[in-house]
Coordinates of C-alpha atoms in Angstrom, one line a residue:
M14 CA -30.8 -13.6 12.5
T15 CA -27.4 -13.2 10.8
A16 CA -26.5 -9.9 9.5
W17 CA -24.7 -10.3 6.1
A18 CA -22.5 -8.0 4.3
I19 CA -22.1 -7.9 0.5
D20 CA -19.5 -5.8 -1.4
L21 CA -20.7 -5.6 -5.1
G22 CA -17.7 -4.7 -7.0
T23 CA -17.2 -3.9 -10.8
T24 CA -15.0 -6.9 -11.3
N25 CA -15.5 -9.0 -8.2
T26 CA -18.1 -9.4 -5.3
S27 CA -17.4 -10.7 -1.7
V28 CA -19.7 -11.9 1.0
A29 CA -18.9 -11.8 4.6
R30 CA -20.3 -12.2 7.9
W31 CA -19.3 -11.5 11.6
D32 CA -17.9 -14.7 13.4
A33 CA -18.9 -14.5 17.0
D34 CA -16.5 -17.3 18.0
T35 CA -13.5 -15.4 16.9
G36 CA -14.7 -12.1 17.3
A37 CA -13.9 -11.1 13.8
P38 CA -15.3 -10.7 10.4
C39 CA -14.8 -13.7 7.6
L40 CA -15.4 -14.1 4.2
L41 CA -17.9 -16.7 2.9
V42 CA -16.5 -18.9 0.3
L43 CA -18.9 -20.1 -2.4
P44 CA -17.1 -22.8 -4.2
G45 CA -19.6 -23.0 -7.1
I46 CA -19.3 -19.6 -8.3
C47 CA -16.2 -18.0 -6.9
G48 CA -13.1 -17.4 -8.9
V49 CA -10.5 -20.1 -9.8
T50 CA -7.1 -19.7 -8.9
S51 CA -4.0 -22.3 -9.3
G52 CA -1.5 -22.8 -6.2
S53 CA 1.0 -21.0 -8.3
E54 CA -1.0 -17.8 -8.6
P55 CA -0.8 -15.0 -6.0
T56 CA -4.2 -13.8 -5.3
S57 CA -7.0 -15.7 -3.5
M58 CA -9.8 -15.0 -6.1
D59 CA -11.3 -18.3 -5.0
Q60 CA -12.8 -16.4 -1.9
H61 CA -14.5 -13.8 -4.4
V62 CA -17.2 -14.1 -7.0
P63 CA -16.7 -12.4 -10.4
S64 CA -19.4 -10.1 -10.9
A65 CA -20.3 -11.7 -14.2
T66 CA -23.8 -13.0 -15.3
L67 CA -24.9 -15.2 -18.1
V68 CA -28.9 -14.8 -18.3
V69 CA -30.8 -17.9 -19.1
D70 CA -34.1 -17.9 -21.1
V71 CA -36.7 -19.2 -18.7
K72 CA -39.2 -21.5 -20.7
N73 CA -40.3 -24.0 -17.9
P74 CA -43.5 -23.0 -16.5
W75 CA -42.2 -23.9 -13.1
Q76 CA -39.1 -21.5 -13.4
R77 CA -41.5 -18.8 -14.7
L78 CA -43.4 -19.3 -11.5
G79 CA -40.4 -18.7 -9.4
R80 CA -40.0 -15.2 -11.1
Q81 CA -43.6 -14.1 -9.3
G82 CA -42.7 -11.2 -6.9
W83 CA -44.7 -13.0 -4.1
L84 CA -42.9 -16.4 -4.6
S85 CA -39.4 -15.1 -5.3
R86 CA -39.4 -13.3 -1.9
R87 CA -40.1 -16.9 -0.1
A88 CA -38.2 -19.4 -2.3
F89 CA -35.6 -19.9 -5.0
L90 CA -37.3 -22.0 -7.8
G91 CA -35.4 -22.7 -11.0
R92 CA -32.4 -20.6 -12.2
W93 CA -32.4 -17.0 -13.6
A94 CA -28.8 -16.8 -14.7
W95 CA -25.4 -18.5 -14.3
I96 CA -23.0 -16.3 -12.4
G97 CA -19.4 -15.8 -11.3
Q98 CA -16.9 -18.3 -12.5
L99 CA -19.8 -20.5 -13.9
A100 CA -20.8 -17.6 -16.4
I101 CA -17.3 -17.0 -17.4
E102 CA -16.7 -20.7 -18.3
K103 CA -19.9 -21.1 -20.1
S104 CA -19.1 -18.1 -22.3
E105 CA -15.4 -18.9 -22.8
L106 CA -15.6 -20.4 -26.2
Q107 CA -17.9 -18.2 -27.8
R108 CA -19.1 -14.7 -27.6
H109 CA -22.4 -15.1 -25.8
P110 CA -25.1 -12.3 -26.1
A111 CA -26.7 -13.1 -22.9
F112 CA -23.4 -12.6 -21.0
A113 CA -22.6 -9.3 -19.1
P114 CA -19.1 -9.2 -17.5
S115 CA -20.3 -6.4 -15.1
F116 CA -23.3 -4.2 -14.3
K117 CA -22.5 -2.0 -11.3
A118 CA -21.4 1.2 -13.3
Q119 CA -24.5 1.0 -15.4
L120 CA -27.0 0.2 -12.7
G121 CA -26.3 3.6 -11.1
Q122 CA -26.2 5.7 -14.1
A123 CA -28.4 4.1 -16.7
P124 CA -30.5 1.1 -15.1
L125 CA -32.4 0.7 -18.4
R126 CA -29.5 0.3 -20.5
T127 CA -29.3 -2.9 -22.6
L128 CA -26.3 -5.0 -21.2
A129 CA -27.4 -8.6 -22.8
R130 CA -29.9 -10.2 -25.0
V131 CA -31.8 -13.5 -24.4
G132 CA -33.2 -14.4 -28.0
R133 CA -34.9 -11.1 -29.2
R134 CA -35.4 -9.8 -25.7
S135 CA -33.1 -7.0 -24.3
V136 CA -31.7 -7.5 -20.9
S137 CA -31.4 -4.1 -19.0
A138 CA -28.6 -3.4 -16.5
R139 CA -31.4 -3.6 -13.8
E140 CA -32.4 -7.0 -14.9
V141 CA -29.0 -8.3 -15.2
A142 CA -28.2 -7.0 -11.5
T143 CA -31.4 -8.6 -10.3
C144 CA -30.5 -12.0 -11.8
F145 CA -26.9 -11.8 -10.4
V146 CA -28.0 -11.0 -7.0
R147 CA -30.9 -13.6 -7.0
E148 CA -28.4 -16.4 -7.8
L149 CA -26.0 -15.0 -5.3
L150 CA -28.5 -15.1 -2.6
A151 CA -29.5 -18.5 -3.7
E152 CA -25.8 -19.8 -3.3
I153 CA -25.4 -18.3 0.2
D154 CA -28.7 -20.2 1.1
R155 CA -27.2 -23.4 -0.4
V156 CA -23.8 -23.1 1.2
A157 CA -24.5 -21.4 4.6
G158 CA -28.1 -23.0 4.9
E159 CA -29.7 -19.6 5.8
R160 CA -31.7 -17.1 3.7
V161 CA -30.2 -13.7 3.8
R162 CA -32.9 -11.4 5.5
D163 CA -30.6 -8.6 6.9
V164 CA -27.7 -7.3 4.6
V165 CA -25.5 -4.5 4.7
L166 CA -24.2 -3.3 1.1
T167 CA -21.3 -1.3 0.5
S168 CA -21.6 1.8 -1.5
P169 CA -19.2 4.2 -3.1
V170 CA -18.9 7.7 -1.7
E171 CA -19.6 9.2 -5.1
A172 CA -22.8 7.0 -5.7
F173 CA -25.9 8.6 -6.5
E174 CA -29.1 8.1 -4.5
G175 CA -30.5 6.2 -7.5
Y176 CA -27.9 3.4 -7.2
R177 CA -28.8 2.7 -3.6
M178 CA -32.5 2.8 -4.4
E179 CA -31.9 0.3 -7.2
L180 CA -30.1 -2.0 -4.9
S181 CA -32.7 -1.7 -2.2
R182 CA -35.4 -2.5 -4.4
I183 CA -33.7 -5.5 -5.9
F184 CA -32.7 -7.0 -2.4
T185 CA -36.2 -6.1 -0.9
G186 CA -37.8 -7.8 -3.8
L187 CA -35.7 -10.9 -3.3
G188 CA -36.9 -11.3 0.4
C189 CA -34.5 -9.2 2.4
K190 CA -36.5 -7.7 5.2
R191 CA -33.7 -5.1 6.1
V192 CA -31.2 -3.4 3.6
R193 CA -28.6 -0.9 5.0
F194 CA -25.8 0.8 3.3
V195 CA -22.1 1.8 4.3
D196 CA -20.1 4.0 2.6
E197 CA -16.9 2.1 1.3
P198 CA -14.4 4.3 3.2
V199 CA -16.1 3.6 6.4
A200 CA -16.1 0.0 5.6
A201 CA -12.5 0.0 4.6
A202 CA -11.5 1.7 7.8
L203 CA -13.3 -1.0 9.9
G204 CA -11.8 -3.9 8.0
Y205 CA -8.4 -2.5 8.3
G206 CA -9.0 -2.1 12.1
V207 CA -8.7 1.8 12.1
G208 CA -10.2 3.1 15.3
I209 CA -12.9 5.8 14.7
Q210 CA -13.5 6.6 18.4
K211 CA -12.1 10.2 17.4
R212 CA -12.1 12.1 14.4
T213 CA -9.6 10.3 11.8
T214 CA -8.7 11.4 8.5
V215 CA -8.5 8.7 6.0
L216 CA -7.3 8.7 2.1
V217 CA -9.0 5.8 0.4
V218 CA -7.5 4.5 -2.7
D219 CA -9.9 2.3 -4.5
F220 CA -8.2 1.0 -7.4
G221 CA -10.0 -2.0 -9.0
G222 CA -10.9 -3.5 -12.4
G223 CA -12.8 -0.7 -13.9
T224 CA -11.9 2.7 -12.1
L225 CA -9.4 4.5 -9.9
H226 CA -11.0 6.4 -6.9
L227 CA -9.2 8.6 -4.3
A228 CA -11.3 9.8 -1.6
L229 CA -10.1 11.9 1.3
V230 CA -12.8 11.5 4.2
A231 CA -13.1 12.4 7.8
L232 CA -14.6 9.7 10.1
D233 CA -16.1 10.0 13.5
R234 CA -18.1 8.0 15.6
R235 CA -21.4 9.7 15.0
Q236 CA -21.3 9.6 11.3
S237 CA -19.8 6.0 11.1
E238 CA -22.6 4.7 13.3
Q239 CA -24.9 5.8 10.3
G240 CA -22.5 4.1 7.9
Q241 CA -21.5 7.5 6.6
A242 CA -18.1 9.4 6.0
F243 CA -17.8 13.2 5.6
V244 CA -16.0 13.5 2.0
V245 CA -13.3 16.3 2.0
A246 CA -12.0 15.6 -1.4
K247 CA -12.4 13.1 -4.1
A248 CA -11.0 12.5 -7.5
S249 CA -11.2 9.5 -10.1
A250 CA -9.9 8.4 -13.4
P251 CA -11.6 6.0 -15.9
V252 CA -8.5 3.4 -15.6
G253 CA -8.3 0.1 -13.9
G254 CA -7.1 -3.5 -14.2
N255 CA -9.1 -4.4 -17.2
D256 CA -7.3 -1.4 -19.1
V257 CA -3.9 -3.0 -17.9
D258 CA -5.0 -6.3 -19.5
R259 CA -5.6 -4.6 -22.6
W260 CA -2.2 -2.8 -22.7
I261 CA -0.5 -6.2 -22.2
T262 CA -2.7 -8.0 -25.0
D263 CA -1.9 -5.1 -27.2
A264 CA 1.8 -5.1 -26.6
W265 CA 1.6 -8.9 -27.2
C266 CA -0.1 -8.2 -30.7
Q267 CA 2.3 -5.6 -31.5
D268 CA 5.1 -8.0 -30.8
L269 CA 3.7 -10.6 -33.2
E270 CA 2.7 -7.8 -35.7
Y271 CA -1.0 -9.1 -35.4
D272 CA -3.9 -6.9 -36.3
F273 CA -6.8 -7.9 -33.9
S274 CA -9.3 -5.4 -35.3
A275 CA -11.3 -7.7 -37.4
E276 CA -14.7 -8.6 -35.7
G277 CA -14.3 -12.0 -36.2
D278 CA -11.4 -12.1 -33.8
R279 CA -13.0 -10.4 -30.8
V280 CA -13.8 -13.7 -29.3
W281 CA -10.0 -14.7 -29.3
Y282 CA -9.2 -11.2 -28.0
E283 CA -11.6 -11.6 -24.9
L284 CA -9.7 -14.9 -24.0
A285 CA -6.5 -13.2 -24.6
L286 CA -7.4 -10.6 -22.1
R287 CA -8.1 -13.3 -19.7
E288 CA -4.7 -14.8 -20.2
A289 CA -3.2 -11.2 -19.9
C290 CA -4.9 -10.8 -16.4
R291 CA -3.5 -14.2 -15.3
V292 CA 0.2 -13.1 -16.4
K293 CA -0.2 -9.7 -14.8
E294 CA -1.1 -11.2 -11.5
A295 CA 1.7 -13.8 -11.5
V296 CA 4.2 -10.8 -12.2
Y297 CA 3.2 -9.1 -9.1
F298 CA 5.2 -11.8 -7.2
S299 CA 7.3 -13.9 -9.4
G300 CA 9.0 -11.1 -11.5
Q301 CA 8.1 -12.5 -14.8
A302 CA 5.5 -14.7 -16.4
T303 CA 4.8 -16.0 -19.9
F304 CA 1.6 -15.0 -21.8
W305 CA 0.5 -18.2 -23.6
A306 CA -1.9 -17.7 -26.3
L307 CA -2.3 -18.7 -29.9
A308 CA -2.8 -16.1 -32.4
P309 CA -5.9 -16.7 -34.6
E310 CA -3.7 -17.6 -37.8
E311 CA -2.0 -20.4 -35.5
L312 CA -5.5 -21.7 -34.6
R313 CA -6.4 -22.1 -38.1
R314 CA -3.3 -23.8 -39.0
F315 CA -3.7 -27.8 -38.8
E316 CA 0.0 -28.3 -38.1
A317 CA 0.0 -25.8 -35.3
R318 CA -2.8 -27.5 -33.7
L319 CA -1.1 -30.7 -33.9
S320 CA 2.1 -29.7 -32.7
G321 CA 0.8 -27.4 -30.1
E322 CA 3.0 -24.6 -31.1
V323 CA 2.3 -21.5 -28.9
A324 CA 3.6 -18.1 -29.1
G325 CA 5.2 -17.1 -25.8
Y326 CA 5.4 -13.5 -24.8
E327 CA 7.8 -12.9 -21.7
L328 CA 6.1 -10.3 -19.5
T329 CA 8.6 -9.1 -16.7
R330 CA 7.9 -6.6 -14.0
Q331 CA 10.2 -4.0 -15.6
L332 CA 8.4 -4.5 -18.9
L333 CA 5.0 -4.1 -17.0
V334 CA 6.2 -0.9 -15.2
E335 CA 7.2 0.6 -18.6
L336 CA 3.7 -0.4 -20.0
L337 CA 2.2 1.5 -17.1
E338 CA 4.4 4.4 -17.5
K339 CA 3.9 4.6 -21.4
N340 CA 0.1 4.5 -20.9
G341 CA 0.0 7.4 -18.2
L342 CA -1.0 5.2 -15.2
Y343 CA 1.5 6.8 -12.8
Q344 CA 0.9 10.2 -14.1
A345 CA -2.8 9.7 -13.4
L346 CA -2.1 8.7 -9.8
S347 CA -0.1 11.9 -9.2
R348 CA -2.8 14.0 -11.1
L349 CA -5.4 12.7 -8.9
L350 CA -3.2 13.2 -5.7
V351 CA -2.8 16.9 -6.7
E352 CA -6.7 17.2 -7.3
I353 CA -7.2 15.7 -3.7
E354 CA -4.4 18.2 -2.3
Q355 CA -6.1 21.3 -4.1
Q356 CA -9.6 20.4 -3.0
S357 CA -8.6 19.6 0.7
A358 CA -6.7 22.9 0.7
R359 CA -9.8 24.7 -0.1
E360 CA -11.5 22.8 3.2
G361 CA -8.5 24.1 5.2
Q362 CA -6.9 21.0 5.4
S363 CA -3.5 19.5 4.2
L364 CA -2.5 15.9 3.0
D365 CA 0.2 16.0 5.8
Q366 CA -2.9 15.8 8.3
V367 CA -3.9 12.2 6.9
D368 CA -4.0 9.8 9.5
E369 CA -4.3 6.6 7.3
V370 CA -3.9 5.8 3.6
L371 CA -6.0 2.7 3.0
M372 CA -5.4 0.5 -0.2
V373 CA -8.4 -1.4 -1.5
G374 CA -9.0 -3.1 -4.8
G375 CA -6.5 -5.6 -6.7
S376 CA -4.9 -3.0 -8.9
T377 CA -3.2 -1.6 -5.8
L378 CA -0.8 -4.6 -6.2
L379 CA 0.5 -3.1 -9.6
P380 CA 4.2 -2.5 -9.3
G381 CA 5.0 1.2 -8.5
V382 CA 1.4 1.9 -6.9
Y383 CA 2.2 1.3 -3.4
S384 CA 5.7 2.8 -3.6
L385 CA 4.1 6.2 -4.9
F386 CA 1.9 6.3 -1.8
E387 CA 4.7 5.2 0.7
Q388 CA 7.1 8.0 -0.5
R389 CA 4.2 10.5 -0.3
F390 CA 2.8 9.6 3.0
G391 CA 5.4 7.2 4.8
R392 CA 5.4 3.7 5.3
Q393 CA 4.0 3.9 8.7
R394 CA 0.7 5.5 7.3
V395 CA 0.0 3.0 4.3
R396 CA -2.1 0.1 5.1
A397 CA -2.3 -2.3 2.2
F398 CA -2.1 -5.8 3.6
Q399 CA -5.7 -7.0 2.7
P400 CA -6.8 -5.0 -0.5
F401 CA -9.4 -7.6 -1.6
E402 CA -11.0 -8.2 1.9
A403 CA -11.0 -5.1 3.6
V404 CA -14.3 -3.6 2.5
A405 CA -16.3 -6.7 2.6
Q406 CA -15.0 -7.6 6.2
G407 CA -15.5 -4.0 7.4
A408 CA -19.0 -4.2 6.3
A409 CA -19.5 -7.3 7.9
A410 CA -18.2 -5.5 11.3
Y411 CA -20.6 -2.7 10.7
A412 CA -23.6 -5.1 10.2
A413 CA -22.8 -6.7 13.6
G414 CA -22.5 -3.3 15.2
Q415 CA -18.8 -3.7 15.9
L416 CA -17.7 -0.3 15.5
E417 CA -15.1 -0.5 18.2
Q418 CA -12.9 -3.3 16.7
S419 CA -9.5 -3.1 18.6
D420 CA -6.6 -2.2 16.2
F421 CA -3.7 -4.9 15.7
I422 CA -0.4 -5.1 14.3
V423 CA -0.1 -6.9 11.0
H424 CA 3.7 -7.6 10.6
D425 CA 6.4 -8.7 13.3
Y426 CA 8.7 -6.1 14.6
A427 CA 12.1 -6.9 15.7
V428 CA 15.3 -5.3 17.1
M429 CA 18.3 -6.2 15.0
T430 CA 21.6 -7.4 16.3
H431 CA 24.6 -9.1 14.9
D432 CA 26.2 -12.5 16.0
P433 CA 29.5 -11.6 17.6
D434 CA 31.4 -14.5 15.9
T435 CA 29.8 -14.6 12.3
H436 CA 28.5 -10.8 12.3
E437 CA 25.4 -12.2 10.8
P438 CA 22.2 -10.1 11.5
Q439 CA 19.8 -11.6 14.1
Y440 CA 16.3 -10.7 14.9
T441 CA 14.5 -10.6 18.2
T442 CA 10.8 -9.9 17.8
I443 CA 9.6 -7.2 20.2
V444 CA 5.9 -7.1 18.8
A445 CA 4.5 -10.0 17.1
A446 CA 1.9 -10.0 14.3
G447 CA -1.7 -10.0 15.6
T448 CA -0.7 -8.1 19.0
R449 CA -3.9 -6.0 19.7
V450 CA -3.0 -2.3 20.5
P451 CA -2.6 -0.4 22.8
T452 CA -0.4 -2.7 24.7
A453 CA 1.3 -2.2 28.3
P454 CA 4.2 0.1 28.2
D455 CA 6.5 -2.9 29.2
H456 CA 5.0 -5.3 26.5
W457 CA 8.5 -6.3 25.9
K458 CA 11.2 -5.8 28.5
R459 CA 14.9 -7.0 28.9
Q460 CA 18.4 -6.0 30.4
L461 CA 20.8 -5.4 27.7
V462 CA 24.4 -5.0 27.2
P463 CA 25.7 -2.4 24.8
T464 CA 27.8 -3.5 22.0
C465 CA 31.0 -1.9 21.4
P466 CA 31.6 -2.9 17.6
S467 CA 34.8 -1.1 17.1
G468 CA 36.4 -2.4 20.5
R469 CA 36.4 1.2 22.1
P470 CA 34.2 2.7 24.7
E471 CA 30.4 3.2 23.5
S472 CA 28.8 6.4 24.4
M473 CA 25.6 5.9 22.1
F474 CA 23.0 3.2 22.5
K475 CA 21.7 2.3 19.3
L476 CA 18.9 -0.2 18.3
V477 CA 17.7 -0.8 14.8
I478 CA 13.9 -1.6 14.7
C479 CA 12.9 -3.8 11.7
E480 CA 9.7 -4.8 10.0
L481 CA 9.8 -8.6 9.4
G482 CA 7.5 -10.0 6.6
Q483 CA 7.0 -13.3 8.1
H484 CA 4.9 -16.0 6.5
N485 CA 1.5 -16.2 8.2
P486 CA -0.1 -19.8 8.7
A487 CA -3.2 -18.1 9.9
G488 CA -4.3 -16.5 6.5
Q489 CA -3.1 -14.5 3.6
R490 CA -1.2 -11.2 4.2
L491 CA 0.5 -8.9 1.7
G492 CA 3.8 -7.1 2.3
W493 CA 6.1 -4.8 0.5
D494 CA 9.9 -5.0 1.1
Q495 CA 12.3 -1.8 1.0
R496 CA 12.5 -1.9 -2.8
G497 CA 8.7 -1.8 -3.2
A498 CA 8.5 -5.6 -4.3
L499 CA 5.4 -7.4 -3.2
H500 CA 5.5 -10.7 -1.0
Q501 CA 2.7 -12.9 -0.3
L502 CA 2.7 -14.1 3.3
G503 CA -0.2 -16.5 3.2
K504 CA -1.3 -19.9 4.2
G505 CA 0.9 -22.8 3.3
R506 CA 4.0 -20.9 3.1
A507 CA 7.2 -22.1 4.5
G508 CA 8.3 -20.5 7.8
G509 CA 11.9 -19.9 8.8
E510 CA 13.7 -16.8 7.5
P511 CA 11.5 -13.9 7.0
A512 CA 10.5 -13.1 3.4
Y513 CA 11.9 -9.4 3.7
V514 CA 13.2 -7.2 6.4
V515 CA 12.7 -3.4 6.3
K516 CA 15.1 -1.3 8.8
L517 CA 12.7 1.5 10.0
N518 CA 15.1 3.8 11.9
E519 CA 18.3 3.1 10.5
A520 CA 18.9 6.8 9.9
S521 CA 18.4 7.6 13.7
P522 CA 18.8 4.4 15.7
T523 CA 19.9 6.3 18.9
L524 CA 17.9 5.6 22.0
G525 CA 20.2 7.2 24.6
V526 CA 23.7 8.7 25.7
L527 CA 25.9 6.7 27.8
E528 CA 27.7 8.5 30.5
P529 CA 30.2 7.3 31.4
P530 CA 30.7 5.4 28.1
H531 CA 30.2 1.6 28.3
Q532 CA 33.5 -0.4 28.4
P533 CA 34.0 -3.1 26.0
R534 CA 35.0 -5.8 28.6
D535 CA 32.1 -4.9 30.9
Q536 CA 29.7 -7.7 30.2
K537 CA 27.2 -6.7 32.8
A538 CA 23.7 -5.5 31.9
R539 CA 24.0 -1.7 31.6
L540 CA 20.2 -1.0 30.3
E541 CA 16.9 -1.7 31.1
V542 CA 14.9 -1.5 27.8
A543 CA 10.9 -1.7 27.5
F544 CA 8.9 -1.4 24.4
G545 CA 5.3 -1.0 24.1
V546 CA 2.4 0.2 21.3
N547 CA 0.3 3.2 22.2
A548 CA -3.3 3.5 20.8
E549 CA -2.0 5.4 17.6
R550 CA 0.4 2.4 16.9
W551 CA 3.5 4.2 17.8
L552 CA 6.2 1.9 19.3
V553 CA 7.3 3.7 22.5
A554 CA 10.4 3.0 24.1
S555 CA 11.5 3.4 27.8
V556 CA 15.3 3.1 28.5
R557 CA 17.0 3.1 32.1
D558 CA 20.7 3.4 32.6
L559 CA 21.2 0.9 35.3
H560 CA 24.7 2.3 35.9
H561 CA 23.3 5.3 37.9
G562 CA 19.3 4.7 37.5
K563 CA 19.0 7.6 35.1
L564 CA 16.0 7.5 32.8
L565 CA 17.3 8.0 29.5
L566 CA 13.8 7.5 27.4
D567 CA 10.4 7.7 29.1
H568 CA 7.6 6.2 26.6
S569 CA 9.2 8.0 23.6
P570 CA 7.9 7.3 20.3
V571 CA 10.4 5.6 18.1
V572 CA 8.7 4.2 14.9
K573 CA 5.0 3.9 13.8
L574 CA 3.9 0.2 13.1
V575 CA 1.6 -1.1 10.5

């Protein structure tokens, strides 16, 4: 019996399981209900299900029979709702009262709150969640050919026990025989490959469509086996990607001097929000994109409909940064970090003791967010290469009992040299992406001739270590260059030159002192250099001077790798 993992998100939901053949977790793609993304768009939303529900009015006696508890646990008869992308598409042209864009927040706080209406009947958050889960399980059954009986659900650390009880009741009522929970920070750590054999302090930045959560947690083997994390500090703000979509749409309306307050234009405004979301995601990578939408007045003009006139609004990266600054996003992030720091200080801990910073949620891709945490904690401690998949994949690892996933290196790392004739930089990979750690101390070993760039004897042996953002044919990865710009390193992207290069030890590249200095005309190998990666992901170097056999470095840490 497969142990499934489901990450029920405010905006999107992911389904994952453990692949015994590859020894790694993988997402289950559900083509019928997953989001739609074009080839030019950056994010792979076609692997995730929008957490939207369009409840249907069940009138057929056969479908009503399928709602009986004894039968709903055994078979999927009829349809209770449209979910995911199908729900969005069926509600696109009109404001449907049976449509609920989300249910997670209400399920934990007010499960009886009305979220939708079917005819004259009110539909509570509990019923919307039940309909969504039922159709999700039915789709998994159709695609994977297997009924979900054993499932692990992710749970926010701030969730009340009532939220877990609601979900447990829903899944059990739909035929799941075993329902377990794993705290999202534990799942994120497993999904990012963080080893938890020893006590590890992790700061999880969960920034999705609805909320921004920061949680400083301590992970150890015993608690992690129970799916739990010890919370040292936590802070949150009611801001998310949906708010950013509103800021973009409002800026466009202001640019057109259009007042969207009239109730009759709310359907148009919701369509504009979806367009704003598309443009926002495009700007992550392309630097600018055009917001295409017709204002309501233009929609009513016959000549505008004939000519296809569209009022375009150019959204650039800089304009998006200004909107985020104007609406206080960066101030909110900084304020939450201060709150975390103050709370952790009362527990006798410092943020300087944080081992890893894990970025989850699509809104972590907003410009300036990664840079803020990189500046505070250092590039080597921030893991942000799979914000959409980490929690679901980590939950799949937990479901399969794989708490000892070996850590791996995400990007290529290379030493930089220069062509003696053209002086163009050249990169020799010393640790390739996907390398499992720890490695042997001599994972990469060569004999080298020191360069004498000025034509004079060289007394210092220097090597610049670089992080290379290489296009990854095996699957999507994300990376940030030295300027904080985001790059997609995913499937189908061209190889060749790296997408970006970050010099990690440019300020202190010296790996040894040469005594006597190396002469420019001496082309014999002078040094034997070996690189390896230890269990903490530090690149360690051993350097031996072959002139007199002296060891200049002995497994000395150079830079920490992502």
